[in-house]
Amino acid sequence: MNVRLRVALVGILALGVASAARGQELGGAGTIQGTIKDPTGGVMQAVEVKLTNPVSGLARTTTTDAAGKFVFRNLPPNPYHITVDAQGFKTFERDVDVRSAVPIILDLALEVGVTEAVSVVGHAEDLLEHDPTAHTDIDASRIDKMPIEAQAGLNQVITLASPGVVADSNGFFHPVGDHAQTQFSIDNQPVTDQQSRVYSNQISPDAVQSMELITGVAPAEYGDKSSLVVHIVTKSGLDQPKPTGSASFGYGSFKTPTGDVNIGGGSHTVGDFASFSGLRTQRYLDPPEFEALHDAGHNASFFNRFDVHPNATDSFHLNLHVAQSGFDVPNTFDQQDAGQAQHQDIKTVNVAPGYTRVIGSKTLFSANGFVRRDHLTYTPSPDPLSDESGSVSQDRTLTNVGVKADVAYSTGSHNLKLGGTISATKLDEAFTLGFTDPTINSPCLTADGDPSDNAALRSATQCRGGLTANPDFNPDLLPFDLTRAGSPLSYHQTGTIKEQAAYVQDDIKAGIATLKVGLRLDHYDGLTTSTLLQPRVGVSIAPPGTGTVLRASYGRTMETPYNENLLLSSGVGLNGLFGEGQILEPGKRHQIELGIQQGVSNWVVFDFGYFNKRTDNGYDFNVLFGTPIVFPVAWDHSRIDGFTGRINFVEHGGFSAFFVMAHTNAIYSPPGVGGLLLEAPAGDFRIDHDQKFNSTTNVQYVFSRPLGAWAALSWRYDSGLVAGSVGSLADALGLTGDQQAA
């Protein structure tokens, strides 16, 4: 249990304040701005304007300035409902659909009359989206109230809020049947490397203004990893003349103190937002036993977003993220008794500037640069022979540098975007491995067919007295067997992965239909080269008067290899020591998604979908011994299908809730390429991304808005992941207690 205390520093966090019409997009978000006038055409000052999306939970309020102008920035692509209230005038309402980064400009004229009481969820169109791409939207107001583990961070928010996401250990998740093909787009910066807490450090959920979680066919602007796209818009300090923020401190079980502090402030032209978070705990990773043994850990994170609007057409922003984490690797009881003491540290630095320019009233140019570096070190036990199976060390860095630029053009029924991305990822991998179990590479087998644990055996010629030669014995690995007077393998290689992409896409409104068409060209130049032209197309239809939206989409995608330990996994510099050392090729995929969305009684929206993916070179990870060190593996092909479901109960009387669920079939086929000491199944197998059923229910209730008093409850059901090594009941009964727990 983790008890948290939240203290408001200054007022209430309010991102919409009266401002001049400088509404250009920031970091991939949209803008709605306009002018309020009376029946004579005169501008109206100090008029309250409300913007809501009841499904995502977004609700903002602003007032017009002396020129009658208002602006809402940092808006994710969604339908919104605008309400304008002014004394002596009729309440004005309008629905606005944000589908482009080009600012939407409104001129609103009020009529003389009596102000009416308006329910912001009284319109079915507010509940339904016509976007053909299956996705889930969640606002900071919902994220802030979700009960999550302090060390789990954004990954747990994604797991709890997204249909089709399968939970795994240590906050890791499998998106829509795949292992980890997830792309984070943070203020338009693409991040496609692993973001679980055993690989990197994420920004705090406190820094997130909104998230769009795309689980369907990704639009053409997204590539590289596209099973799940997490489009994040971070918080900004613009338009907050009085600095506002919050602080929360907690203490939980396993001696876990936590702290989060964030503050933002600024004028119409300059703003800054900063977030600090950290924790220390005696249970950082999920332990293999019910008791947490050798499981201490900590993390600290700083995020800052700085915005400048020098004029009405240009804007700049700079994101800075610096984080560090360190943790012990948890033990089983046997490992604890043997004195095993392994440890890992991760340091992350990310710098991402961005620039936008409004050209006329219909065009927006955006450019984002980025430099991101992860440095991971893994240290073995002081006594190498205390480590179970093998003594392993690692010191690797991953440095990603690139630029993304595009032009958005909005006119009539079209929202066109074309652009491209250029990036380079430098890999530096240092690794050592020494075997500490004499049975791993024993030259001889016992009469029972098990590897002999006699460390004196060095050759198959010594197999006597009931011992027979082991056909799997590899004499090339003998020098690295510490039980047989060997020394650790020492490996160090560097490489650079270069990628280029160009894309064009258009969102088209045609009567009751909405079309999304796009084309993407990817070129991958790493340990191998590959180029693929990828069409993406989707359509949704909303029959009038039904409260129903039907959708269908198809996408061709290229899934690139994981960069974590890619060089070693591909056998670079090993001269076939661990097998043939085949280079991992990018995956090529066909994907379809069909779905239906139904609004009921203006308070509930249902969304159900079916997905089917066929991939050549389906990616997975191979875990080394009991460590968090992994190596990418490409299986020959994969077949993935299933269904997803989402039910949203929009807020009514302070109560709101959402329910997500999924069923996933994930069947992979050997042979496999890559990995380290990989044991491939004999035939097709269900991989550990396969799950019969999972669901999450989240309920929130606001007791008092003036006091900010609320309560939230979340629970999740997982039917369990498939264990590929357990093929029968006999295999399951043969597992030891430690193996079952692990």
PDB file of N, CA and C in Angstrom, residues 283-334:
ATOM      1  N   ARG A 283      11.724  -2.991  -2.989  1.00  0.00           N
ATOM      2  CA  ARG A 283      11.119  -3.902  -3.967  1.00  0.00           C
ATOM      3  C   ARG A 283      11.002  -3.168  -5.296  1.00  0.00           C
ATOM      4  N   TYR A 284      12.106  -3.052  -6.007  1.00  0.00           N
ATOM      5  CA  TYR A 284      12.124  -2.282  -7.249  1.00  0.00           C
ATOM      6  C   TYR A 284      11.658  -3.119  -8.436  1.00  0.00           C
ATOM      7  N   LEU A 285      12.146  -4.349  -8.549  1.00  0.00           N
ATOM      8  CA  LEU A 285      11.714  -5.266  -9.599  1.00  0.00           C
ATOM      9  C   LEU A 285      10.813  -6.338  -9.000  1.00  0.00           C
ATOM     10  N   ASP A 286      10.044  -6.997  -9.851  1.00  0.00           N
ATOM     11  CA  ASP A 286       9.187  -8.087  -9.384  1.00  0.00           C
ATOM     12  C   ASP A 286      10.064  -9.269  -8.975  1.00  0.00           C
ATOM     13  N   PRO A 287       9.978  -9.708  -7.713  1.00  0.00           N
ATOM     14  CA  PRO A 287      10.860 -10.787  -7.248  1.00  0.00           C
ATOM     15  C   PRO A 287      10.342 -12.161  -7.660  1.00  0.00           C
ATOM     16  N   PRO A 288      11.242 -13.153  -7.772  1.00  0.00           N
ATOM     17  CA  PRO A 288      10.816 -14.516  -8.102  1.00  0.00           C
ATOM     18  C   PRO A 288      10.216 -15.261  -6.916  1.00  0.00           C
ATOM     19  N   GLU A 289      10.337 -14.700  -5.707  1.00  0.00           N
ATOM     20  CA  GLU A 289       9.747 -15.290  -4.504  1.00  0.00           C
ATOM     21  C   GLU A 289       8.697 -14.327  -3.958  1.00  0.00           C
ATOM     22  N   PHE A 290       7.862 -14.818  -3.047  1.00  0.00           N
ATOM     23  CA  PHE A 290       6.898 -13.929  -2.406  1.00  0.00           C
ATOM     24  C   PHE A 290       7.608 -12.897  -1.535  1.00  0.00           C
ATOM     25  N   GLU A 291       8.783 -13.223  -1.073  1.00  0.00           N
ATOM     26  CA  GLU A 291       9.594 -12.300  -0.293  1.00  0.00           C
ATOM     27  C   GLU A 291      10.591 -11.608  -1.211  1.00  0.00           C
ATOM     28  N   ALA A 292      10.748 -10.289  -1.051  1.00  0.00           N
ATOM     29  CA  ALA A 292      11.692  -9.534  -1.872  1.00  0.00           C
ATOM     30  C   ALA A 292      13.089  -9.675  -1.284  1.00  0.00           C
ATOM     31  N   LEU A 293      13.961 -10.392  -1.999  1.00  0.00           N
ATOM     32  CA  LEU A 293      15.332 -10.634  -1.561  1.00  0.00           C
ATOM     33  C   LEU A 293      16.299  -9.912  -2.491  1.00  0.00           C
ATOM     34  N   HIS A 294      17.174  -9.078  -1.923  1.00  0.00           N
ATOM     35  CA  HIS A 294      18.156  -8.335  -2.712  1.00  0.00           C
ATOM     36  C   HIS A 294      17.446  -7.584  -3.841  1.00  0.00           C
ATOM     37  N   ASP A 295      16.530  -6.681  -3.471  1.00  0.00           N
ATOM     38  CA  ASP A 295      15.642  -6.057  -4.457  1.00  0.00           C
ATOM     39  C   ASP A 295      15.532  -4.552  -4.254  1.00  0.00           C
ATOM     40  N   ALA A 296      16.551  -3.932  -3.649  1.00  0.00           N
ATOM     41  CA  ALA A 296      16.502  -2.488  -3.430  1.00  0.00           C
ATOM     42  C   ALA A 296      16.734  -1.740  -4.736  1.00  0.00           C
ATOM     43  N   GLY A 297      16.154  -0.550  -4.825  1.00  0.00           N
ATOM     44  CA  GLY A 297      16.350   0.259  -6.017  1.00  0.00           C
ATOM     45  C   GLY A 297      15.902   1.692  -5.797  1.00  0.00           C
ATOM     46  N   HIS A 298      16.275   2.551  -6.722  1.00  0.00           N
ATOM     47  CA  HIS A 298      15.883   3.956  -6.649  1.00  0.00           C
ATOM     48  C   HIS A 298      15.834   4.531  -8.055  1.00  0.00           C
ATOM     49  N   ASN A 299      15.123   5.633  -8.209  1.00  0.00           N
ATOM     50  CA  ASN A 299      15.207   6.403  -9.449  1.00  0.00           C
ATOM     51  C   ASN A 299      14.947   7.871  -9.160  1.00  0.00           C
ATOM     52  N   ALA A 300      15.472   8.723 -10.003  1.00  0.00           N
ATOM     53  CA  ALA A 300      15.277  10.166  -9.911  1.00  0.00           C
ATOM     54  C   ALA A 300      15.176  10.715 -11.324  1.00  0.00           C
ATOM     55  N   SER A 301      14.225  11.630 -11.537  1.00  0.00           N
ATOM     56  CA  SER A 301      13.958  12.126 -12.888  1.00  0.00           C
ATOM     57  C   SER A 301      13.654  13.619 -12.855  1.00  0.00           C
ATOM     58  N   PHE A 302      14.189  14.340 -13.835  1.00  0.00           N
ATOM     59  CA  PHE A 302      13.905  15.763 -14.009  1.00  0.00           C
ATOM     60  C   PHE A 302      13.496  15.994 -15.462  1.00  0.00           C
ATOM     61  N   PHE A 303      12.347  16.664 -15.653  1.00  0.00           N
ATOM     62  CA  PHE A 303      11.871  17.017 -16.996  1.00  0.00           C
ATOM     63  C   PHE A 303      11.561  18.499 -17.023  1.00  0.00           C
ATOM     64  N   ASN A 304      11.953  19.164 -18.111  1.00  0.00           N
ATOM     65  CA  ASN A 304      11.676  20.585 -18.261  1.00  0.00           C
ATOM     66  C   ASN A 304      11.270  20.882 -19.703  1.00  0.00           C
ATOM     67  N   ARG A 305      10.201  21.661 -19.842  1.00  0.00           N
ATOM     68  CA  ARG A 305       9.768  22.138 -21.158  1.00  0.00           C
ATOM     69  C   ARG A 305       9.743  23.658 -21.135  1.00  0.00           C
ATOM     70  N   PHE A 306      10.487  24.251 -22.058  1.00  0.00           N
ATOM     71  CA  PHE A 306      10.595  25.703 -22.170  1.00  0.00           C
ATOM     72  C   PHE A 306      10.006  26.134 -23.507  1.00  0.00           C
ATOM     73  N   ASP A 307       9.060  27.093 -23.477  1.00  0.00           N
ATOM     74  CA  ASP A 307       8.364  27.559 -24.680  1.00  0.00           C
ATOM     75  C   ASP A 307       8.609  29.042 -24.898  1.00  0.00           C
ATOM     76  N   VAL A 308       8.760  29.422 -26.165  1.00  0.00           N
ATOM     77  CA  VAL A 308       8.879  30.826 -26.549  1.00  0.00           C
ATOM     78  C   VAL A 308       8.004  31.080 -27.765  1.00  0.00           C
ATOM     79  N   HIS A 309       7.141  32.127 -27.672  1.00  0.00           N
ATOM     80  CA  HIS A 309       6.328  32.593 -28.798  1.00  0.00           C
ATOM     81  C   HIS A 309       6.730  34.038 -29.085  1.00  0.00           C
ATOM     82  N   PRO A 310       7.739  34.280 -29.901  1.00  0.00           N
ATOM     83  CA  PRO A 310       8.195  35.659 -30.111  1.00  0.00           C
ATOM     84  C   PRO A 310       7.215  36.518 -30.901  1.00  0.00           C
ATOM     85  N   ASN A 311       6.358  35.863 -31.695  1.00  0.00           N
ATOM     86  CA  ASN A 311       5.396  36.614 -32.500  1.00  0.00           C
ATOM     87  C   ASN A 311       4.210  35.712 -32.804  1.00  0.00           C
ATOM     88  N   ALA A 312       3.332  36.182 -33.672  1.00  0.00           N
ATOM     89  CA  ALA A 312       2.095  35.458 -33.945  1.00  0.00           C
ATOM     90  C   ALA A 312       2.278  34.256 -34.857  1.00  0.00           C
ATOM     91  N   THR A 313       3.442  34.090 -35.462  1.00  0.00           N
ATOM     92  CA  THR A 313       3.621  32.997 -36.424  1.00  0.00           C
ATOM     93  C   THR A 313       4.669  31.968 -36.012  1.00  0.00           C
ATOM     94  N   ASP A 314       5.612  32.337 -35.173  1.00  0.00           N
ATOM     95  CA  ASP A 314       6.706  31.431 -34.822  1.00  0.00           C
ATOM     96  C   ASP A 314       6.592  30.960 -33.377  1.00  0.00           C
ATOM     97  N   SER A 315       7.046  29.748 -33.138  1.00  0.00           N
ATOM     98  CA  SER A 315       7.126  29.241 -31.766  1.00  0.00           C
ATOM     99  C   SER A 315       8.296  28.278 -31.659  1.00  0.00           C
ATOM    100  N   PHE A 316       8.901  28.268 -30.469  1.00  0.00           N
ATOM    101  CA  PHE A 316      10.006  27.369 -30.166  1.00  0.00           C
ATOM    102  C   PHE A 316       9.701  26.649 -28.861  1.00  0.00           C
ATOM    103  N   HIS A 317      10.143  25.420 -28.764  1.00  0.00           N
ATOM    104  CA  HIS A 317      10.109  24.756 -27.460  1.00  0.00           C
ATOM    105  C   HIS A 317      11.333  23.869 -27.322  1.00  0.00           C
ATOM    106  N   LEU A 318      11.746  23.662 -26.082  1.00  0.00           N
ATOM    107  CA  LEU A 318      12.908  22.836 -25.784  1.00  0.00           C
ATOM    108  C   LEU A 318      12.552  21.902 -24.642  1.00  0.00           C
ATOM    109  N   ASN A 319      12.637  20.598 -24.911  1.00  0.00           N
ATOM    110  CA  ASN A 319      12.428  19.584 -23.883  1.00  0.00           C
ATOM    111  C   ASN A 319      13.772  19.074 -23.389  1.00  0.00           C
ATOM    112  N   LEU A 320      13.904  18.969 -22.071  1.00  0.00           N
ATOM    113  CA  LEU A 320      15.109  18.422 -21.452  1.00  0.00           C
ATOM    114  C   LEU A 320      14.696  17.377 -20.429  1.00  0.00           C
ATOM    115  N   HIS A 321      15.275  16.194 -20.546  1.00  0.00           N
ATOM    116  CA  HIS A 321      14.990  15.114 -19.597  1.00  0.00           C
ATOM    117  C   HIS A 321      16.305  14.498 -19.146  1.00  0.00           C
ATOM    118  N   VAL A 322      16.515  14.472 -17.831  1.00  0.00           N
ATOM    119  CA  VAL A 322      17.700  13.859 -17.230  1.00  0.00           C
ATOM    120  C   VAL A 322      17.213  12.923 -16.133  1.00  0.00           C
ATOM    121  N   ALA A 323      17.674  11.673 -16.160  1.00  0.00           N
ATOM    122  CA  ALA A 323      17.190  10.699 -15.178  1.00  0.00           C
ATOM    123  C   ALA A 323      18.275   9.678 -14.874  1.00  0.00           C
ATOM    124  N   GLN A 324      18.179   9.089 -13.676  1.00  0.00           N
ATOM    125  CA  GLN A 324      19.110   8.040 -13.262  1.00  0.00           C
ATOM    126  C   GLN A 324      18.356   7.038 -12.410  1.00  0.00           C
ATOM    127  N   SER A 325      18.667   5.765 -12.597  1.00  0.00           N
ATOM    128  CA  SER A 325      18.082   4.714 -11.765  1.00  0.00           C
ATOM    129  C   SER A 325      19.136   3.658 -11.485  1.00  0.00           C
ATOM    130  N   GLY A 326      18.985   2.991 -10.362  1.00  0.00           N
ATOM    131  CA  GLY A 326      19.879   1.900  -9.994  1.00  0.00           C
ATOM    132  C   GLY A 326      19.118   0.892  -9.166  1.00  0.00           C
ATOM    133  N   PHE A 327      19.380  -0.386  -9.404  1.00  0.00           N
ATOM    134  CA  PHE A 327      18.629  -1.402  -8.671  1.00  0.00           C
ATOM    135  C   PHE A 327      19.405  -2.709  -8.597  1.00  0.00           C
ATOM    136  N   ASP A 328      19.139  -3.426  -7.511  1.00  0.00           N
ATOM    137  CA  ASP A 328      19.657  -4.782  -7.365  1.00  0.00           C
ATOM    138  C   ASP A 328      18.754  -5.741  -8.120  1.00  0.00           C
ATOM    139  N   VAL A 329      19.330  -6.830  -8.605  1.00  0.00           N
ATOM    140  CA  VAL A 329      18.556  -7.858  -9.291  1.00  0.00           C
ATOM    141  C   VAL A 329      18.064  -8.852  -8.248  1.00  0.00           C
ATOM    142  N   PRO A 330      16.738  -9.033  -8.109  1.00  0.00           N
ATOM    143  CA  PRO A 330      16.205  -9.875  -7.027  1.00  0.00           C
ATOM    144  C   PRO A 330      16.612 -11.334  -7.160  1.00  0.00           C
ATOM    145  N   ASN A 331      16.722 -11.989  -6.000  1.00  0.00           N
ATOM    146  CA  ASN A 331      17.180 -13.375  -5.924  1.00  0.00           C
ATOM    147  C   ASN A 331      16.057 -14.328  -5.555  1.00  0.00           C
ATOM    148  N   THR A 332      16.247 -15.589  -5.930  1.00  0.00           N
ATOM    149  CA  THR A 332      15.497 -16.684  -5.319  1.00  0.00           C
ATOM    150  C   THR A 332      16.161 -17.009  -3.983  1.00  0.00           C
ATOM    151  N   PHE A 333      15.534 -17.869  -3.178  1.00  0.00           N
ATOM    152  CA  PHE A 333      16.133 -18.257  -1.902  1.00  0.00           C
ATOM    153  C   PHE A 333      17.486 -18.933  -2.124  1.00  0.00           C
ATOM    154  N   ASP A 334      17.581 -19.780  -3.150  1.00  0.00           N
ATOM    155  CA  ASP A 334      18.841 -20.473  -3.430  1.00  0.00           C
ATOM    156  C   ASP A 334      19.932 -19.485  -3.831  1.00  0.00           C
TER     157      ASP A 334
END
